[in-house]
Amino acid sequence: MEKVLTGAATIAYERRGRGFPLVLIHGFPLDHSIWDEVASLLENDFDLILPDLRGFGESDAPSAAWTMNDLVADLAALLDHLGIESAFLAGHSMGGYLALAFATAYPARVRGLALVSSQAAADAPERKTGRYAQALQIAEEGIGATVAAMTEKFSADERVRKFVHDLMRKQKPAGYIGSLKAMAGRADTMTALEDTSFPILLVHGDADALIPIERAREIQAAIPRARLIVLKGGGHMPMMESPREVGEAFENFL
Ligand code: MLT
């Protein structure tokens, strides 16, 4: 992977394909490789940028805390480094939180936004508390319990579950801890999203056990131009469970 120093962290990224820039942003606690199948389908039509977010994959996992806005700064620095003024953004789950925060900070740099298994709502107070407790548990005991608890919630598909399990086990505790705190502290982005004008695509499985499809329906209800594609029986990993549908949705929409 290529690397860029964004100021506070070294961010690794893959760049492939040709066309208009499309940034594929992974969720928690994963890395860019979740997009591999979709990237193969899209590389003839898009200039694909696949970062490993701060804390994951080959990017730095600093021990100092970071916020969603720090991830926004990482992404802005990466796009600056690549000479990309504006791009399509597709964010999976936590990657969607980042895409939304980026779109709030830099609406003119976003040509279209796809949220895959994500939400615009901030954490409810008990969810925040749970995240801090989970971060503490990881600091004291490691990632084992989190990996065990999350694995089966990702997907009913055995192949996807195994891939995600192995990928989660490779990530550093500091990546989990930093991201849990960044997610807990993130702002609600619904109001800011209502004020934007770029196209919005929502892709969500109706059997997602981590972020219920109601969160996508709420965005659709608040923002009439948002288009929702529901994957019947789909879990939290549409880009791996249904790569062809996701690739086609991006091609038709973005
Ligand atoms: C993710 O898949 O990125 C996370 O489950 C999102 C979250 O915990 O809110």
mmCIF file of C-alpha atoms and ligand atoms in Angstrom:
data_model
loop_
_atom_site.group_PDB
_atom_site.id
_atom_site.type_symbol
_atom_site.label_atom_id
_atom_site.label_comp_id
_atom_site.label_asym_id
_atom_site.label_seq_id
_atom_site.Cartn_x
_atom_site.Cartn_y
_atom_site.Cartn_z
ATOM 1 C CA MET A 1 0.000 0.000 0.000
ATOM 2 C CA GLU A 2 1.006 3.649 -0.489
ATOM 3 C CA LYS A 3 1.366 5.828 2.608
ATOM 4 C CA VAL A 4 0.907 9.495 3.419
ATOM 5 C CA LEU A 5 1.704 11.384 6.616
ATOM 6 C CA THR A 6 -1.410 13.455 7.324
ATOM 7 C CA GLY A 7 0.017 15.400 10.258
ATOM 8 C CA ALA A 8 -0.801 13.213 13.225
ATOM 9 C CA ALA A 9 -0.744 9.772 11.611
ATOM 10 C CA THR A 10 0.577 7.840 8.648
ATOM 11 C CA ILE A 11 -2.372 6.689 6.560
ATOM 12 C CA ALA A 12 -2.068 3.746 4.175
ATOM 13 C CA TYR A 13 -4.198 3.575 1.049
ATOM 14 C CA GLU A 14 -4.654 1.649 -2.138
ATOM 15 C CA ARG A 15 -5.471 3.407 -5.418
ATOM 16 C CA ARG A 16 -6.744 1.501 -8.425
ATOM 17 C CA GLY A 17 -8.812 1.973 -11.564
ATOM 18 C CA ARG A 18 -9.618 5.035 -13.627
ATOM 19 C CA GLY A 19 -12.483 7.511 -13.857
ATOM 20 C CA PHE A 20 -13.990 9.963 -11.384
ATOM 21 C CA PRO A 21 -12.595 9.540 -7.837
ATOM 22 C CA LEU A 22 -14.588 7.286 -5.494
ATOM 23 C CA VAL A 23 -13.349 6.794 -1.930
ATOM 24 C CA LEU A 24 -14.398 3.471 -0.385
ATOM 25 C CA ILE A 25 -14.261 3.814 3.411
ATOM 26 C CA HIS A 26 -14.341 0.746 5.631
ATOM 27 C CA GLY A 27 -16.120 0.292 8.957
ATOM 28 C CA PHE A 28 -15.097 -0.759 12.477
ATOM 29 C CA PRO A 29 -12.885 -2.712 13.250
ATOM 30 C CA LEU A 30 -11.880 -3.674 9.722
ATOM 31 C CA ASP A 31 -9.713 -2.386 6.891
ATOM 32 C CA HIS A 32 -9.857 -1.520 3.174
ATOM 33 C CA SER A 33 -9.836 -5.188 2.106
ATOM 34 C CA ILE A 34 -13.603 -5.547 2.749
ATOM 35 C CA TRP A 35 -14.091 -3.629 -0.537
ATOM 36 C CA ASP A 36 -11.929 -5.925 -2.691
ATOM 37 C CA GLU A 37 -14.775 -7.607 -4.564
ATOM 38 C CA VAL A 38 -16.667 -4.376 -5.214
ATOM 39 C CA ALA A 39 -13.425 -2.634 -6.225
ATOM 40 C CA SER A 40 -12.779 -5.292 -8.884
ATOM 41 C CA LEU A 41 -16.215 -4.585 -10.338
ATOM 42 C CA LEU A 42 -15.773 -0.800 -10.322
ATOM 43 C CA GLU A 43 -12.157 -0.240 -11.332
ATOM 44 C CA ASN A 44 -12.968 0.317 -15.023
ATOM 45 C CA ASP A 45 -15.303 3.163 -14.150
ATOM 46 C CA PHE A 46 -13.822 4.897 -11.113
ATOM 47 C CA ASP A 47 -10.506 6.117 -9.748
ATOM 48 C CA LEU A 48 -10.815 4.122 -6.521
ATOM 49 C CA ILE A 49 -9.157 5.268 -3.303
ATOM 50 C CA LEU A 50 -9.287 2.745 -0.457
ATOM 51 C CA PRO A 51 -7.797 4.054 2.789
ATOM 52 C CA ASP A 52 -7.079 2.112 5.937
ATOM 53 C CA LEU A 53 -8.521 4.481 8.548
ATOM 54 C CA ARG A 54 -6.383 5.671 11.419
ATOM 55 C CA GLY A 55 -6.017 2.734 13.810
ATOM 56 C CA PHE A 56 -6.521 -0.043 11.249
ATOM 57 C CA GLY A 57 -4.740 -2.127 8.648
ATOM 58 C CA GLU A 58 -1.383 -0.655 7.681
ATOM 59 C CA SER A 59 -2.183 2.827 9.018
ATOM 60 C CA ASP A 60 -0.824 4.114 12.322
ATOM 61 C CA ALA A 61 -2.738 3.281 15.502
ATOM 62 C CA PRO A 62 -1.621 6.139 17.794
ATOM 63 C CA SER A 63 -2.121 5.675 21.529
ATOM 64 C CA ALA A 64 -3.405 9.266 21.890
ATOM 65 C CA ALA A 65 -7.186 9.631 21.526
ATOM 66 C CA TRP A 66 -8.695 10.908 18.290
ATOM 67 C CA THR A 67 -12.065 12.254 17.176
ATOM 68 C CA MET A 68 -14.220 11.853 14.072
ATOM 69 C CA ASN A 69 -12.931 15.281 13.015
ATOM 70 C CA ASP A 70 -9.358 13.962 13.155
ATOM 71 C CA LEU A 71 -10.444 11.253 10.710
ATOM 72 C CA VAL A 72 -11.976 13.983 8.541
ATOM 73 C CA ALA A 73 -8.601 15.770 8.589
ATOM 74 C CA ASP A 74 -6.844 12.499 7.632
ATOM 75 C CA LEU A 75 -9.163 12.066 4.658
ATOM 76 C CA ALA A 76 -8.840 15.695 3.550
ATOM 77 C CA ALA A 77 -5.037 15.399 3.736
ATOM 78 C CA LEU A 78 -5.120 12.175 1.721
ATOM 79 C CA LEU A 79 -7.256 13.776 -1.012
ATOM 80 C CA ASP A 80 -4.996 16.868 -1.021
ATOM 81 C CA HIS A 81 -1.961 14.599 -1.352
ATOM 82 C CA LEU A 82 -3.578 12.896 -4.365
ATOM 83 C CA GLY A 83 -4.569 16.244 -5.917
ATOM 84 C CA ILE A 84 -8.274 15.362 -5.703
ATOM 85 C CA GLU A 85 -10.531 18.357 -5.131
ATOM 86 C CA SER A 86 -13.850 16.487 -5.008
ATOM 87 C CA ALA A 87 -14.925 12.849 -4.963
ATOM 88 C CA PHE A 88 -17.759 10.413 -4.462
ATOM 89 C CA LEU A 89 -17.643 8.984 -0.944
ATOM 90 C CA ALA A 90 -18.954 5.555 0.009
ATOM 91 C CA GLY A 91 -18.764 4.724 3.694
ATOM 92 C CA HIS A 92 -19.540 1.471 5.424
ATOM 93 C CA SER A 93 -20.976 1.818 8.931
ATOM 94 C CA MET A 94 -18.283 3.767 10.884
ATOM 95 C CA GLY A 95 -16.897 4.703 7.455
ATOM 96 C CA GLY A 96 -20.315 6.246 6.817
ATOM 97 C CA TYR A 97 -20.007 8.285 10.027
ATOM 98 C CA LEU A 98 -16.716 9.599 8.656
ATOM 99 C CA ALA A 99 -18.178 10.273 5.195
ATOM 100 C CA LEU A 100 -21.028 12.215 6.825
ATOM 101 C CA ALA A 101 -18.652 14.228 9.017
ATOM 102 C CA PHE A 102 -16.489 14.967 5.966
ATOM 103 C CA ALA A 103 -19.558 16.030 3.962
ATOM 104 C CA THR A 104 -20.576 18.325 6.818
ATOM 105 C CA ALA A 105 -17.125 19.931 6.958
ATOM 106 C CA TYR A 106 -16.472 20.032 3.179
ATOM 107 C CA PRO A 107 -19.782 19.784 1.272
ATOM 108 C CA ALA A 108 -18.178 21.234 -1.864
ATOM 109 C CA ARG A 109 -15.678 18.360 -1.972
ATOM 110 C CA VAL A 110 -18.438 15.715 -2.082
ATOM 111 C CA ARG A 111 -20.020 14.876 -5.460
ATOM 112 C CA GLY A 112 -22.179 12.093 -4.092
ATOM 113 C CA LEU A 113 -22.520 10.125 -0.884
ATOM 114 C CA ALA A 114 -23.277 6.422 -0.458
ATOM 115 C CA LEU A 115 -23.958 5.129 3.034
ATOM 116 C CA VAL A 116 -23.710 1.370 3.322
ATOM 117 C CA SER A 117 -25.165 -0.119 6.534
ATOM 118 C CA SER A 118 -24.721 3.206 8.298
ATOM 119 C CA GLN A 119 -26.682 5.974 10.021
ATOM 120 C CA ALA A 120 -26.697 9.738 10.541
ATOM 121 C CA ALA A 121 -27.819 9.525 14.174
ATOM 122 C CA ALA A 122 -25.337 10.029 17.001
ATOM 123 C CA ASP A 123 -25.052 7.485 19.829
ATOM 124 C CA ALA A 124 -27.765 7.428 22.483
ATOM 125 C CA PRO A 125 -26.345 8.086 25.996
ATOM 126 C CA GLU A 126 -26.354 4.380 26.986
ATOM 127 C CA ARG A 127 -24.574 3.446 23.742
ATOM 128 C CA LYS A 128 -21.885 6.056 24.488
ATOM 129 C CA THR A 129 -21.408 4.654 27.984
ATOM 130 C CA GLY A 130 -21.195 1.154 26.529
ATOM 131 C CA ARG A 131 -18.503 2.218 24.071
ATOM 132 C CA TYR A 132 -16.311 3.704 26.838
ATOM 133 C CA ALA A 133 -16.762 0.542 28.907
ATOM 134 C CA GLN A 134 -15.818 -1.579 25.898
ATOM 135 C CA ALA A 135 -12.715 0.570 25.282
ATOM 136 C CA LEU A 136 -11.681 0.062 28.908
ATOM 137 C CA GLN A 137 -12.230 -3.681 28.688
ATOM 138 C CA ILE A 138 -10.084 -3.857 25.539
ATOM 139 C CA ALA A 139 -7.314 -1.861 27.242
ATOM 140 C CA GLU A 140 -7.352 -4.295 30.168
ATOM 141 C CA GLU A 141 -8.095 -7.642 28.533
ATOM 142 C CA GLY A 142 -7.482 -7.262 24.804
ATOM 143 C CA ILE A 143 -9.787 -7.568 21.813
ATOM 144 C CA GLY A 144 -10.935 -11.212 22.286
ATOM 145 C CA ALA A 145 -14.355 -10.557 23.859
ATOM 146 C CA THR A 146 -15.207 -7.828 21.344
ATOM 147 C CA VAL A 147 -14.246 -10.014 18.388
ATOM 148 C CA ALA A 148 -16.325 -12.887 19.789
ATOM 149 C CA ALA A 149 -19.344 -10.681 20.467
ATOM 150 C CA MET A 150 -19.294 -8.916 17.096
ATOM 151 C CA THR A 151 -18.472 -11.743 14.686
ATOM 152 C CA GLU A 152 -21.874 -13.309 14.324
ATOM 153 C CA LYS A 153 -23.638 -9.964 14.191
ATOM 154 C CA PHE A 154 -21.830 -9.052 10.952
ATOM 155 C CA SER A 155 -23.415 -11.628 8.700
ATOM 156 C CA ALA A 156 -25.340 -14.878 8.465
ATOM 157 C CA ASP A 157 -23.036 -15.868 5.604
ATOM 158 C CA GLU A 158 -20.367 -18.253 6.929
ATOM 159 C CA ARG A 159 -17.719 -17.146 4.398
ATOM 160 C CA VAL A 160 -18.198 -13.452 5.218
ATOM 161 C CA ARG A 161 -18.236 -14.171 8.950
ATOM 162 C CA LYS A 162 -14.925 -16.033 8.779
ATOM 163 C CA PHE A 163 -13.324 -13.267 6.707
ATOM 164 C CA VAL A 164 -14.484 -10.580 9.132
ATOM 165 C CA HIS A 165 -13.449 -12.626 12.159
ATOM 166 C CA ASP A 166 -9.904 -13.099 10.817
ATOM 167 C CA LEU A 167 -9.695 -9.430 9.828
ATOM 168 C CA MET A 168 -10.879 -8.238 13.252
ATOM 169 C CA ARG A 169 -8.287 -10.399 14.975
ATOM 170 C CA LYS A 170 -5.495 -8.710 12.992
ATOM 171 C CA GLN A 171 -6.363 -5.178 14.163
ATOM 172 C CA LYS A 172 -4.517 -3.476 17.010
ATOM 173 C CA PRO A 173 -6.191 -2.763 20.385
ATOM 174 C CA ALA A 174 -5.295 0.940 20.016
ATOM 175 C CA GLY A 175 -7.350 1.020 16.801
ATOM 176 C CA TYR A 176 -10.404 -0.365 18.597
ATOM 177 C CA ILE A 177 -10.013 1.954 21.569
ATOM 178 C CA GLY A 178 -9.441 5.109 19.520
ATOM 179 C CA SER A 179 -12.341 4.353 17.191
ATOM 180 C CA LEU A 180 -14.799 3.476 19.965
ATOM 181 C CA LYS A 181 -14.098 6.851 21.585
ATOM 182 C CA ALA A 182 -14.306 8.682 18.254
ATOM 183 C CA MET A 183 -17.661 7.023 17.484
ATOM 184 C CA ALA A 184 -19.001 7.787 20.974
ATOM 185 C CA GLY A 185 -18.120 11.458 20.571
ATOM 186 C CA ARG A 186 -19.473 11.940 17.062
ATOM 187 C CA ALA A 187 -22.205 14.472 16.320
ATOM 188 C CA ASP A 188 -25.597 13.774 14.774
ATOM 189 C CA THR A 189 -25.271 14.685 11.077
ATOM 190 C CA MET A 190 -28.919 14.525 9.966
ATOM 191 C CA THR A 191 -29.568 18.293 10.062
ATOM 192 C CA ALA A 192 -26.336 19.061 8.233
ATOM 193 C CA LEU A 193 -27.204 16.430 5.635
ATOM 194 C CA GLU A 194 -30.597 18.050 5.040
ATOM 195 C CA ASP A 195 -28.776 21.236 4.005
ATOM 196 C CA THR A 196 -26.630 19.560 1.327
ATOM 197 C CA SER A 197 -27.522 19.047 -2.333
ATOM 198 C CA PHE A 198 -25.320 16.165 -3.549
ATOM 199 C CA PRO A 199 -26.954 12.827 -4.406
ATOM 200 C CA ILE A 200 -27.378 10.397 -1.513
ATOM 201 C CA LEU A 201 -27.569 6.626 -1.852
ATOM 202 C CA LEU A 202 -28.425 4.330 1.059
ATOM 203 C CA VAL A 203 -27.670 0.615 0.827
ATOM 204 C CA HIS A 204 -28.858 -1.468 3.752
ATOM 205 C CA GLY A 205 -29.609 -5.116 4.497
ATOM 206 C CA ASP A 206 -33.006 -5.651 6.109
ATOM 207 C CA ALA A 207 -31.469 -8.232 8.464
ATOM 208 C CA ASP A 208 -28.562 -6.015 9.616
ATOM 209 C CA ALA A 209 -27.993 -6.993 13.285
ATOM 210 C CA LEU A 210 -25.570 -4.124 14.016
ATOM 211 C CA ILE A 211 -27.361 -1.092 12.546
ATOM 212 C CA PRO A 212 -31.078 -1.712 11.949
ATOM 213 C CA ILE A 213 -32.550 -0.693 8.606
ATOM 214 C CA GLU A 214 -34.800 1.799 10.427
ATOM 215 C CA ARG A 215 -31.764 4.116 10.649
ATOM 216 C CA ALA A 216 -31.578 4.219 6.815
ATOM 217 C CA ARG A 217 -35.350 4.674 6.559
ATOM 218 C CA GLU A 218 -35.089 7.680 8.908
ATOM 219 C CA ILE A 219 -32.594 9.325 6.538
ATOM 220 C CA GLN A 220 -34.852 8.588 3.578
ATOM 221 C CA ALA A 221 -37.842 10.078 5.393
ATOM 222 C CA ALA A 222 -35.928 13.258 6.301
ATOM 223 C CA ILE A 223 -34.224 13.700 2.935
ATOM 224 C CA PRO A 224 -36.537 12.878 0.027
ATOM 225 C CA ARG A 225 -33.745 12.855 -2.573
ATOM 226 C CA ALA A 226 -31.977 10.022 -0.716
ATOM 227 C CA ARG A 227 -32.478 6.736 -2.568
ATOM 228 C CA LEU A 228 -32.659 3.565 -0.479
ATOM 229 C CA ILE A 229 -31.724 0.154 -1.825
ATOM 230 C CA VAL A 230 -32.878 -2.596 0.525
ATOM 231 C CA LEU A 231 -31.036 -5.906 0.322
ATOM 232 C CA LYS A 232 -33.509 -8.620 1.305
ATOM 233 C CA GLY A 233 -32.088 -10.857 4.002
ATOM 234 C CA GLY A 234 -28.838 -8.880 3.899
ATOM 235 C CA GLY A 235 -26.662 -8.412 6.973
ATOM 236 C CA HIS A 236 -24.095 -5.773 7.932
ATOM 237 C CA MET A 237 -21.633 -6.551 5.095
ATOM 238 C CA PRO A 238 -23.445 -5.899 1.772
ATOM 239 C CA MET A 239 -20.179 -5.245 -0.105
ATOM 240 C CA MET A 240 -19.177 -8.842 0.630
ATOM 241 C CA GLU A 241 -22.603 -10.508 0.810
ATOM 242 C CA SER A 242 -23.917 -8.918 -2.405
ATOM 243 C CA PRO A 243 -20.957 -7.299 -4.196
ATOM 244 C CA ARG A 244 -22.678 -7.268 -7.595
ATOM 245 C CA GLU A 245 -25.768 -5.446 -6.287
ATOM 246 C CA VAL A 246 -23.609 -2.943 -4.427
ATOM 247 C CA GLY A 247 -21.334 -2.370 -7.440
ATOM 248 C CA GLU A 248 -24.348 -1.850 -9.712
ATOM 249 C CA ALA A 249 -25.988 0.483 -7.216
ATOM 250 C CA PHE A 250 -22.830 2.636 -7.138
ATOM 251 C CA GLU A 251 -22.474 2.603 -10.941
ATOM 252 C CA ASN A 252 -26.082 3.572 -11.524
ATOM 253 C CA PHE A 253 -26.180 6.214 -8.865
ATOM 254 C CA LEU A 254 -22.812 7.900 -8.542
HETATM 255 C C1 MLT B 1 -19.202 -0.605 12.204
HETATM 256 O O1 MLT B 1 -19.523 -1.647 11.598
HETATM 257 O O2 MLT B 1 -18.457 0.247 11.701
HETATM 258 C C2 MLT B 1 -19.696 -0.424 13.630
HETATM 259 O O3 MLT B 1 -20.428 -1.526 14.032
HETATM 260 C C3 MLT B 1 -20.497 0.816 13.762
HETATM 261 C C4 MLT B 1 -20.891 1.107 15.178
HETATM 262 O O4 MLT B 1 -20.447 0.441 16.104
HETATM 263 O O5 MLT B 1 -21.669 2.065 15.369
#
